[in-house]
Tab-separated table of C-alpha atoms in Angstrom:
chain	number	residue	atom	x	y	z
E	1	UNK	CA	16.090	-51.910	-183.132
E	2	UNK	CA	19.520	-52.023	-182.559
E	3	UNK	CA	19.145	-49.120	-179.656
E	4	UNK	CA	16.647	-51.246	-177.718
E	5	UNK	CA	18.548	-54.355	-178.086
E	6	UNK	CA	21.831	-52.524	-176.874
E	7	UNK	CA	19.946	-51.075	-173.977
E	8	UNK	CA	18.574	-54.592	-173.202
E	9	UNK	CA	22.004	-56.128	-173.264
E	10	UNK	CA	23.476	-53.476	-171.216
E	11	UNK	CA	20.851	-53.814	-168.348
E	12	UNK	CA	21.474	-57.520	-168.476
E	13	UNK	CA	24.993	-57.014	-168.203
E	14	UNK	CA	24.967	-54.245	-165.713
E	15	UNK	CA	22.522	-56.581	-163.130
E	16	UNK	CA	24.864	-59.425	-163.705
E	17	UNK	CA	27.761	-57.764	-163.203
E	18	UNK	CA	29.424	-59.037	-166.261
E	19	UNK	CA	32.056	-57.089	-168.558
E	20	UNK	CA	30.928	-55.099	-171.662
E	21	UNK	CA	34.114	-55.367	-173.560
E	22	UNK	CA	35.802	-58.729	-172.490
E	23	UNK	CA	38.763	-58.297	-170.385
E	24	UNK	CA	39.750	-54.770	-171.331
E	25	UNK	CA	37.196	-51.989	-169.921
E	26	UNK	CA	39.814	-49.198	-170.538
E	27	UNK	CA	39.196	-46.399	-173.124
E	28	UNK	CA	42.135	-47.559	-174.980
E	29	UNK	CA	40.683	-50.890	-176.124
E	30	UNK	CA	39.974	-52.020	-179.576
E	31	UNK	CA	36.374	-50.869	-179.353
E	32	UNK	CA	36.478	-47.400	-180.584
E	33	UNK	CA	34.248	-44.435	-181.977
E	34	UNK	CA	30.237	-44.191	-181.902
E	35	UNK	CA	29.814	-47.732	-180.306
E	36	UNK	CA	32.050	-47.003	-177.317
E	37	UNK	CA	30.333	-43.603	-176.924
E	38	UNK	CA	27.308	-45.122	-177.101
E	39	UNK	CA	27.883	-47.722	-174.809
E	40	UNK	CA	29.090	-45.217	-171.793
E	41	UNK	CA	26.004	-43.136	-172.500
E	42	UNK	CA	23.809	-46.257	-171.718
E	43	UNK	CA	25.875	-47.052	-168.595
E	44	UNK	CA	25.489	-43.502	-167.533
E	45	UNK	CA	21.707	-43.250	-168.399
E	46	UNK	CA	21.031	-46.009	-166.214
E	47	UNK	CA	23.016	-45.168	-163.411
E	48	UNK	CA	21.359	-41.951	-163.260
E	49	UNK	CA	17.676	-43.733	-163.656
E	50	UNK	CA	18.817	-45.870	-160.636
E	51	UNK	CA	19.662	-43.008	-158.532
E	52	UNK	CA	16.663	-41.278	-159.423
E	53	UNK	CA	14.511	-44.357	-158.246
E	54	UNK	CA	16.621	-44.365	-154.933
E	55	UNK	CA	15.788	-40.595	-154.544
E	56	UNK	CA	12.415	-40.955	-155.353
E	57	UNK	CA	11.935	-43.864	-152.598
E	58	UNK	CA	13.825	-41.708	-149.856
E	59	UNK	CA	11.020	-38.949	-150.645
E	60	UNK	CA	12.981	-36.180	-148.678
E	61	UNK	CA	12.977	-37.960	-145.624
E	62	UNK	CA	15.837	-38.545	-142.921
E	63	UNK	CA	18.698	-40.325	-144.273
E	64	UNK	CA	22.413	-41.128	-143.045
E	65	UNK	CA	25.571	-41.607	-145.172
E	66	UNK	CA	28.547	-43.804	-144.293
E	67	UNK	CA	31.941	-43.012	-146.182
E	68	UNK	CA	34.930	-45.160	-146.461
E	69	UNK	CA	37.787	-46.030	-149.017
E	70	UNK	CA	39.529	-48.896	-149.820
E	71	UNK	CA	42.172	-49.705	-152.589
E	72	UNK	CA	40.683	-51.655	-155.704
E	73	UNK	CA	42.271	-54.323	-157.812
E	74	UNK	CA	44.491	-51.837	-159.531
E	75	UNK	CA	45.615	-50.152	-156.321
E	76	UNK	CA	43.766	-46.970	-156.866
E	77	UNK	CA	42.103	-45.705	-153.789
E	78	UNK	CA	38.086	-46.052	-154.012
E	79	UNK	CA	35.595	-44.087	-152.103
E	80	UNK	CA	32.234	-46.006	-151.249
E	81	UNK	CA	29.145	-44.096	-150.312
E	82	UNK	CA	26.198	-46.038	-148.483
E	83	UNK	CA	22.925	-44.198	-148.102
E	84	UNK	CA	20.623	-45.649	-145.253
E	85	UNK	CA	16.997	-44.768	-144.763
E	86	UNK	CA	13.535	-45.961	-143.816
E	87	UNK	CA	10.997	-45.996	-146.419
E	88	UNK	CA	7.275	-45.575	-146.214
E	89	UNK	CA	6.665	-49.228	-145.160
E	90	UNK	CA	8.871	-48.936	-142.121
E	91	UNK	CA	11.708	-51.080	-143.846
E	92	UNK	CA	15.552	-49.997	-143.579
E	93	UNK	CA	17.023	-49.658	-147.166
E	94	UNK	CA	20.473	-49.414	-147.870
E	95	UNK	CA	21.997	-48.379	-151.339
E	96	UNK	CA	25.548	-48.061	-152.862
E	97	UNK	CA	25.813	-44.737	-154.344
E	98	UNK	CA	29.286	-44.225	-155.816
E	99	UNK	CA	32.720	-44.900	-156.186
E	100	UNK	CA	34.055	-41.567	-156.818
E	101	UNK	CA	52.180	-60.420	-147.251
E	102	UNK	CA	53.631	-60.387	-149.977
E	103	UNK	CA	57.192	-62.117	-150.516
E	104	UNK	CA	55.733	-65.836	-149.426
E	105	UNK	CA	52.301	-65.395	-150.519
E	106	UNK	CA	53.094	-64.520	-154.235
E	107	UNK	CA	54.492	-67.593	-155.243
E	108	UNK	CA	52.306	-71.085	-155.571
E	109	UNK	CA	55.884	-72.506	-155.324
E	110	UNK	CA	56.657	-70.776	-152.001
E	111	UNK	CA	53.053	-71.747	-150.708
E	112	UNK	CA	53.579	-75.220	-151.342
E	113	UNK	CA	56.977	-74.965	-149.659
E	114	UNK	CA	55.810	-73.486	-146.337
E	115	UNK	CA	53.198	-76.272	-146.497
E	116	UNK	CA	55.769	-78.922	-146.625
E	117	UNK	CA	57.961	-77.278	-143.870
E	118	UNK	CA	54.837	-77.079	-141.782
E	119	UNK	CA	53.746	-80.779	-142.163
E	120	UNK	CA	57.669	-81.699	-141.338
E	121	UNK	CA	57.308	-79.764	-138.188
E	122	UNK	CA	54.143	-81.147	-137.141
E	123	UNK	CA	55.214	-84.810	-137.913
E	124	UNK	CA	58.404	-84.085	-135.658
E	125	UNK	CA	56.280	-82.793	-132.772
E	126	UNK	CA	53.960	-85.582	-132.907
E	127	UNK	CA	57.096	-88.107	-132.825
E	128	UNK	CA	58.097	-86.296	-129.553
E	129	UNK	CA	54.617	-86.002	-128.092
E	130	UNK	CA	54.724	-82.211	-127.970
E	131	UNK	CA	51.469	-82.178	-129.720
E	132	UNK	CA	48.617	-84.742	-130.132
E	133	UNK	CA	46.267	-85.709	-133.017
E	134	UNK	CA	42.580	-85.181	-132.993
E	135	UNK	CA	39.466	-84.138	-134.898
E	136	UNK	CA	39.946	-80.076	-135.235
E	137	UNK	CA	43.569	-80.454	-134.025
E	138	UNK	CA	46.512	-79.049	-135.648
E	139	UNK	CA	44.857	-77.681	-138.721
E	140	UNK	CA	46.895	-76.531	-141.460
E	141	UNK	CA	47.719	-72.695	-141.434
E	142	UNK	CA	48.851	-70.248	-143.925
E	143	UNK	CA	49.677	-66.845	-144.398
E	144	UNK	CA	47.025	-64.437	-145.299
E	145	UNK	CA	47.003	-60.763	-146.378
E	146	UNK	CA	45.343	-58.502	-143.470
E	147	UNK	CA	42.223	-56.960	-144.864
E	148	UNK	CA	41.792	-53.089	-144.510
E	149	UNK	CA	38.221	-53.674	-144.157
E	150	UNK	CA	38.228	-56.617	-141.757
E	151	UNK	CA	39.780	-56.032	-138.332
E	152	UNK	CA	40.347	-59.413	-137.393
E	153	UNK	CA	42.265	-60.866	-140.085
E	154	UNK	CA	45.250	-58.849	-138.439
E	155	UNK	CA	44.951	-60.861	-135.594
E	156	UNK	CA	45.008	-63.842	-137.464
E	157	UNK	CA	47.890	-63.004	-139.779
E	158	UNK	CA	49.949	-62.309	-136.516
E	159	UNK	CA	48.812	-65.682	-134.788
E	160	UNK	CA	49.586	-67.817	-137.822
E	161	UNK	CA	53.057	-65.923	-138.156
E	162	UNK	CA	54.017	-66.918	-134.588
E	163	UNK	CA	53.108	-70.793	-135.026
E	164	UNK	CA	54.394	-70.864	-138.280
E	165	UNK	CA	57.633	-68.925	-137.687
E	166	UNK	CA	60.287	-71.913	-138.239
E	167	UNK	CA	58.546	-72.707	-141.510
E	168	UNK	CA	58.832	-69.049	-142.878
E	169	UNK	CA	62.554	-69.178	-141.932
E	170	UNK	CA	62.962	-72.433	-144.066
E	171	UNK	CA	61.059	-71.006	-146.976
E	172	UNK	CA	63.166	-67.720	-146.893
E	173	UNK	CA	66.273	-69.865	-146.725
E	174	UNK	CA	65.063	-71.943	-149.617
E	175	UNK	CA	64.714	-68.603	-151.504
E	176	UNK	CA	67.933	-67.186	-150.672
E	177	UNK	CA	69.347	-70.407	-151.822
E	178	UNK	CA	67.534	-71.205	-154.937
E	179	UNK	CA	65.966	-68.418	-156.073
E	180	UNK	CA	67.468	-67.534	-159.858
E	181	UNK	CA	66.950	-63.846	-159.608
E	182	UNK	CA	69.247	-61.769	-157.803
E	183	UNK	CA	66.386	-59.412	-156.492
E	184	UNK	CA	64.655	-62.318	-154.653
E	185	UNK	CA	67.355	-63.793	-153.322
E	186	UNK	CA	68.284	-60.185	-151.813
E	187	UNK	CA	64.730	-59.962	-150.489
E	188	UNK	CA	64.775	-63.251	-148.929
E	189	UNK	CA	68.373	-62.495	-147.284
E	190	UNK	CA	66.951	-58.950	-145.849
E	191	UNK	CA	63.550	-60.513	-144.588
E	192	UNK	CA	65.653	-63.263	-142.847
E	193	UNK	CA	67.724	-60.667	-141.328
E	194	UNK	CA	64.676	-58.661	-140.122
E	195	UNK	CA	62.767	-61.358	-138.609
E	196	UNK	CA	65.728	-62.533	-136.470
E	197	UNK	CA	65.966	-59.009	-134.797
E	198	UNK	CA	64.994	-59.004	-131.170
E	199	UNK	CA	62.998	-55.733	-131.806
E	200	UNK	CA	60.713	-57.588	-134.736
E	201	UNK	CA	59.984	-60.425	-132.266
E	202	UNK	CA	58.939	-58.018	-129.487
E	203	UNK	CA	56.816	-56.259	-131.791
E	204	UNK	CA	55.310	-59.348	-133.094
E	205	UNK	CA	54.392	-60.376	-129.584
E	206	UNK	CA	53.065	-57.153	-128.503
E	207	UNK	CA	50.726	-56.697	-131.480
E	208	UNK	CA	49.278	-60.105	-131.222
E	209	UNK	CA	48.571	-59.427	-127.493
E	210	UNK	CA	46.856	-56.028	-128.132
E	211	UNK	CA	45.084	-57.459	-130.890
E	212	UNK	CA	44.034	-60.250	-129.036
E	213	UNK	CA	42.467	-58.509	-126.014
E	214	UNK	CA	40.133	-56.610	-128.788
E	215	UNK	CA	39.538	-59.459	-130.972
E	216	UNK	CA	36.392	-60.316	-129.245
E	217	UNK	CA	35.222	-56.734	-129.307
E	218	UNK	CA	35.771	-56.473	-133.095
E	219	UNK	CA	34.036	-59.695	-134.063
E	220	UNK	CA	30.978	-58.510	-132.261
E	221	UNK	CA	30.993	-55.146	-133.977
E	222	UNK	CA	31.438	-56.844	-137.290
E	223	UNK	CA	28.262	-58.879	-136.917
E	224	UNK	CA	25.097	-57.854	-138.601
E	225	UNK	CA	22.946	-58.737	-135.820
E	226	UNK	CA	24.885	-56.373	-133.227
E	227	UNK	CA	24.103	-56.635	-129.481
E	228	UNK	CA	25.134	-53.135	-128.557
E	229	UNK	CA	24.937	-53.410	-124.752
E	230	UNK	CA	27.160	-56.475	-125.464
E	231	UNK	CA	29.355	-54.749	-127.528
E	232	UNK	CA	29.834	-51.696	-124.902
E	233	UNK	CA	30.316	-54.181	-122.393
E	234	UNK	CA	33.233	-55.828	-124.388
E	235	UNK	CA	34.629	-52.169	-124.953
E	236	UNK	CA	34.851	-51.571	-121.246
E	237	UNK	CA	36.335	-55.104	-120.805
E	238	UNK	CA	39.070	-54.493	-123.583
E	239	UNK	CA	39.853	-50.886	-122.288
E	240	UNK	CA	40.335	-52.681	-118.785
E	241	UNK	CA	42.488	-55.604	-120.108
E	242	UNK	CA	44.731	-53.168	-121.909
E	243	UNK	CA	45.257	-50.892	-118.902
E	244	UNK	CA	46.277	-54.400	-116.827
E	245	UNK	CA	48.599	-55.284	-119.542
E	246	UNK	CA	50.264	-52.166	-119.145
E	247	UNK	CA	50.378	-52.156	-115.669
E	248	UNK	CA	51.014	-55.728	-114.819
E	249	UNK	CA	52.296	-58.101	-117.982
E	250	UNK	CA	55.625	-56.593	-119.216
E	251	UNK	CA	57.676	-58.978	-117.262
E	252	UNK	CA	55.435	-61.971	-118.333
E	253	UNK	CA	55.633	-60.821	-121.943
E	254	UNK	CA	59.451	-60.466	-121.838
E	255	UNK	CA	59.466	-64.184	-120.490
E	256	UNK	CA	57.702	-65.210	-123.577
E	257	UNK	CA	59.707	-63.137	-125.856
E	258	UNK	CA	62.845	-64.570	-124.449
E	259	UNK	CA	61.596	-68.148	-124.488
E	260	UNK	CA	60.807	-67.578	-128.244
E	261	UNK	CA	64.214	-66.276	-129.305
E	262	UNK	CA	65.816	-68.805	-127.500
E	263	UNK	CA	63.599	-71.691	-129.214
E	264	UNK	CA	64.779	-69.960	-132.841
E	265	UNK	CA	68.368	-68.848	-131.970
E	266	UNK	CA	67.704	-65.010	-132.021
E	267	UNK	CA	70.212	-62.860	-129.661
E	268	UNK	CA	68.612	-60.927	-127.000
E	269	UNK	CA	70.392	-57.531	-126.133
E	270	UNK	CA	71.624	-56.551	-122.970
E	271	UNK	CA	68.609	-54.377	-121.487
E	272	UNK	CA	71.030	-52.137	-119.242
E	273	UNK	CA	73.146	-51.360	-122.409
E	274	UNK	CA	72.412	-48.003	-124.385
E	275	UNK	CA	70.023	-48.443	-127.308
E	276	UNK	CA	70.923	-47.904	-130.878
E	277	UNK	CA	68.797	-47.721	-133.969
E	278	UNK	CA	70.241	-49.975	-136.255
E	279	UNK	CA	72.305	-47.573	-138.166
E	280	UNK	CA	75.564	-47.889	-136.337
E	281	UNK	CA	76.450	-50.080	-133.514
E	282	UNK	CA	79.154	-47.484	-132.500
E	283	UNK	CA	76.626	-44.782	-131.860
E	284	UNK	CA	74.660	-45.570	-128.888
E	285	UNK	CA	71.910	-43.470	-127.527
E	286	UNK	CA	71.423	-42.080	-124.077
E	287	UNK	CA	68.627	-44.561	-123.268
E	288	UNK	CA	68.866	-48.308	-122.393
E	289	UNK	CA	67.415	-50.766	-124.392
E	290	UNK	CA	65.022	-51.575	-121.207
E	291	UNK	CA	63.639	-48.148	-121.320
E	292	UNK	CA	63.250	-47.946	-125.400
E	293	UNK	CA	61.196	-51.090	-125.376
E	294	UNK	CA	59.490	-50.643	-122.231
E	295	UNK	CA	58.639	-47.158	-122.568
E	296	UNK	CA	58.923	-46.296	-126.189
E	297	UNK	CA	57.310	-49.338	-127.651
E	298	UNK	CA	55.318	-51.333	-125.000
E	299	UNK	CA	53.589	-48.089	-123.199
E	300	UNK	CA	53.543	-46.301	-126.306
E	301	UNK	CA	51.456	-48.885	-128.344
E	302	UNK	CA	48.925	-49.735	-125.366
E	303	UNK	CA	48.423	-46.013	-124.914
E	304	UNK	CA	47.832	-45.490	-128.770
E	305	UNK	CA	45.518	-48.451	-128.436
E	306	UNK	CA	43.514	-47.245	-125.548
E	307	UNK	CA	43.242	-43.575	-126.909
E	308	UNK	CA	42.013	-44.929	-130.258
E	309	UNK	CA	39.197	-46.796	-128.602
E	310	UNK	CA	38.337	-43.663	-126.576
E	311	UNK	CA	38.382	-41.567	-129.774
E	312	UNK	CA	35.855	-43.752	-131.403
E	313	UNK	CA	33.801	-44.648	-128.499
E	314	UNK	CA	33.630	-41.364	-126.868
E	315	UNK	CA	30.684	-40.184	-124.527
E	316	UNK	CA	28.310	-39.134	-127.473
E	317	UNK	CA	28.927	-42.371	-129.192
E	318	UNK	CA	28.356	-44.388	-126.179
E	319	UNK	CA	24.972	-42.237	-125.488
E	320	UNK	CA	23.807	-43.173	-129.027
E	321	UNK	CA	24.700	-46.947	-129.106
E	322	UNK	CA	23.043	-47.178	-125.552
E	323	UNK	CA	20.074	-45.325	-126.355
E	324	UNK	CA	19.517	-47.471	-129.579
E	325	UNK	CA	19.910	-50.508	-127.344
E	326	UNK	CA	17.275	-49.206	-124.986
E	327	UNK	CA	14.667	-48.930	-127.666
E	328	UNK	CA	14.929	-52.562	-128.644
E	329	UNK	CA	11.987	-54.750	-128.534
E	330	UNK	CA	13.626	-57.790	-128.110
E	331	UNK	CA	12.133	-60.029	-125.298
E	332	UNK	CA	9.560	-57.584	-124.753
E	333	UNK	CA	11.639	-54.506	-124.497
E	334	UNK	CA	13.748	-55.840	-121.744
E	335	UNK	CA	16.367	-53.171	-122.213
E	336	UNK	CA	13.871	-50.667	-122.354
E	337	UNK	CA	15.580	-47.626	-120.349
E	338	UNK	CA	13.640	-44.494	-120.411
E	339	UNK	CA	16.341	-42.042	-119.400
E	340	UNK	CA	18.913	-43.302	-122.190
E	341	UNK	CA	16.068	-43.033	-124.722
E	342	UNK	CA	15.615	-39.449	-123.679
E	343	UNK	CA	19.244	-38.835	-123.655
E	344	UNK	CA	19.554	-40.112	-127.281
E	345	UNK	CA	16.486	-37.739	-128.155
E	346	UNK	CA	18.607	-34.843	-126.805
E	347	UNK	CA	21.246	-35.303	-129.586
E	348	UNK	CA	18.778	-34.299	-132.279
E	349	UNK	CA	17.836	-30.795	-131.363
E	350	UNK	CA	16.385	-29.704	-134.699
E	351	UNK	CA	13.837	-32.609	-134.337
E	352	UNK	CA	13.383	-32.530	-130.574
E	353	UNK	CA	13.238	-29.022	-128.939
E	354	UNK	CA	11.917	-28.569	-125.280
E	355	UNK	CA	8.329	-28.731	-126.331
E	356	UNK	CA	9.059	-32.148	-128.291
E	357	UNK	CA	11.006	-33.390	-125.474
E	358	UNK	CA	8.428	-32.880	-123.222
E	359	UNK	CA	5.939	-34.587	-125.228
E	360	UNK	CA	8.255	-37.429	-126.072
E	361	UNK	CA	8.532	-38.047	-122.413
E	362	UNK	CA	4.654	-38.792	-122.238
E	363	UNK	CA	4.516	-40.718	-125.197
E	364	UNK	CA	7.268	-43.172	-123.846
E	365	UNK	CA	5.205	-43.949	-121.029
E	366	UNK	CA	2.093	-44.480	-122.842
E	367	UNK	CA	4.106	-46.425	-125.675
E	368	UNK	CA	5.769	-49.077	-123.399
E	369	UNK	CA	2.640	-50.024	-121.396
E	370	UNK	CA	0.871	-50.524	-124.846
E	371	UNK	CA	3.671	-52.511	-126.153
E	372	UNK	CA	4.130	-54.735	-123.455
E	373	UNK	CA	0.705	-55.360	-122.138
E	374	UNK	CA	-1.837	-54.488	-124.578
E	375	UNK	CA	-0.896	-55.617	-128.161
E	376	UNK	CA	0.514	-59.316	-128.944
E	377	UNK	CA	2.147	-57.861	-132.196
E	378	UNK	CA	4.900	-56.502	-130.240
E	379	UNK	CA	5.912	-59.543	-128.298
E	380	UNK	CA	8.068	-61.330	-130.889
E	381	UNK	CA	9.855	-58.863	-132.353
E	382	UNK	CA	13.741	-59.125	-133.284
E	383	UNK	CA	14.861	-55.845	-133.548
E	384	UNK	CA	14.277	-52.148	-134.140
E	385	UNK	CA	13.688	-52.799	-138.033
E	386	UNK	CA	10.723	-54.947	-136.923
E	387	UNK	CA	9.524	-52.259	-134.442
E	388	UNK	CA	9.279	-49.572	-137.148
E	389	UNK	CA	7.596	-51.918	-139.768
E	390	UNK	CA	4.872	-53.071	-136.954
E	391	UNK	CA	4.241	-49.162	-136.142
E	392	UNK	CA	3.562	-48.459	-139.693
E	393	UNK	CA	1.317	-51.619	-140.250
E	394	UNK	CA	-0.825	-50.570	-137.053
E	395	UNK	CA	-0.696	-47.201	-137.547
E	396	UNK	CA	0.826	-46.495	-134.496
E	397	UNK	CA	3.386	-44.282	-135.921
E	398	UNK	CA	0.741	-41.474	-136.036
E	399	UNK	CA	-0.575	-42.110	-132.530
E	400	UNK	CA	2.979	-41.840	-131.111
E	401	UNK	CA	4.823	-39.992	-133.832
E	402	UNK	CA	7.852	-38.848	-131.770
E	403	UNK	CA	8.586	-42.102	-130.738
E	404	UNK	CA	8.380	-43.481	-134.340
E	405	UNK	CA	10.690	-40.375	-135.404
E	406	UNK	CA	13.135	-41.578	-132.835
E	407	UNK	CA	12.927	-45.280	-133.746
E	408	UNK	CA	13.395	-43.727	-137.748
E	409	UNK	CA	16.351	-41.733	-136.735
E	410	UNK	CA	18.037	-44.627	-134.884
E	411	UNK	CA	17.839	-47.176	-137.753
E	412	UNK	CA	19.727	-44.373	-140.124
E	413	UNK	CA	22.534	-44.383	-137.549
E	414	UNK	CA	25.589	-46.785	-139.166
E	415	UNK	CA	26.680	-48.531	-136.392
E	416	UNK	CA	29.661	-50.307	-138.259
E	417	UNK	CA	30.955	-50.523	-141.893
E	418	UNK	CA	29.869	-53.960	-142.676
E	419	UNK	CA	27.609	-52.263	-145.554
E	420	UNK	CA	30.554	-50.758	-146.949
E	421	UNK	CA	32.386	-53.827	-147.021
E	422	UNK	CA	29.913	-55.672	-148.971
E	423	UNK	CA	30.165	-52.485	-151.226
E	424	UNK	CA	34.264	-53.073	-151.669
E	425	UNK	CA	33.460	-56.969	-152.308
E	426	UNK	CA	30.794	-55.864	-155.248
E	427	UNK	CA	33.666	-53.697	-156.541
E	428	UNK	CA	36.207	-56.577	-156.764
E	429	UNK	CA	33.486	-58.519	-158.969
E	430	UNK	CA	33.103	-55.504	-161.218
E	431	UNK	CA	36.620	-54.580	-161.475
E	432	UNK	CA	38.768	-57.525	-161.307
E	433	UNK	CA	42.503	-58.546	-162.531
E	434	UNK	CA	41.252	-58.816	-166.003
E	435	UNK	CA	39.549	-55.757	-166.223
E	436	UNK	CA	41.649	-53.422	-164.067
E	437	UNK	CA	42.166	-50.681	-166.781
E	438	UNK	CA	38.215	-49.776	-166.566
E	439	UNK	CA	37.808	-45.887	-166.160
E	440	UNK	CA	36.258	-44.168	-163.083
E	441	UNK	CA	32.807	-43.380	-164.715
E	442	UNK	CA	32.453	-46.898	-165.847
E	443	UNK	CA	33.241	-48.285	-162.593
E	444	UNK	CA	30.826	-45.916	-160.904
E	445	UNK	CA	28.037	-46.623	-163.271
E	446	UNK	CA	28.241	-50.352	-163.220
E	447	UNK	CA	28.331	-50.252	-159.285
E	448	UNK	CA	25.348	-48.000	-159.025
E	449	UNK	CA	23.057	-50.221	-161.246
């Protein structure tokens, strides 16, 4: 009776994400001996049964695995494994399989101080007519930590930093003057010195512009209902805009930086003088400030961004994404493109040899005519997921087996890391600030369930 009750309670806690041992989930907590061992055994058994159920549902079919990592609440690197497959009913299934800004944002008092300086600045701007009131205008901004798994957060952080610069300076001055601890005063003084350097300001503006040019692409790739054709268009646009920025926008950016420096009392070095790295003003290098900022910073960062986009979206990736889009049934297969679909199939040589590719070519011709003109069930589908389910329901997966195979292979391709981000969000519920000492086995068992 006690064992059954313990299992029932453990199952309830696992499905609810509740703690087992209060706020302390570590091995060194007050719960000792047989009870602790039994509890860990129950969690492990539940995790194994959950994994077994997933394996049986998979039934030896094709699957994709996406791996990513992030820091948990105790700053340990955790790895998430996401399994993606299509079940026997044509439904896409995703499972969580395993888990093998700081100075100002750290204090409520400093946050309040930042908010007050922001309000005072806004009142001053309103008084002189530099900003206007109205619904949705001049909303309160704050500094947020950029997220490791949310690309757009870095752009938003830099945007807010530029707008709140004077308020941030005032808060740091208050810290430098009023903080009771010497270390806090030292940190504030050091940060004040850093953010008033010309090199910091030019980097702030440069990174803001680079992230601005890729922000729309980032937002599209983060969406669950991804429009790949639109995403590929935005990819090309981002690369062209970065190249245009590299070739034509140095002077305009320098004008913005100079205006910003003049507004906030930041000294601008003479660009024809020899650059020094900050260690000693007496030891100047053979290159000028202009060469350093334009070639070693401006060009180098833009080239790095372009190279990263080319690496992440190479020819193979582009072929895969465009082939996926060409299979989409949206608007009666409006994006259907036979050559792209055949190119997609060629990337699976184990499944599509010469004989299969030839047969697949014929099946595509028959399938698209049937789907567009002969069966109304294919008219209002919203995506490839719906296409797979309808093919199973109508048993057309057997008639055009190679078409369905490619649809299934397409569905298990991970286009973005949204699933992993949701998994990491779950991890923060399980291992939170009050339970940050739980061991890896218990964390893994809880998350699998």
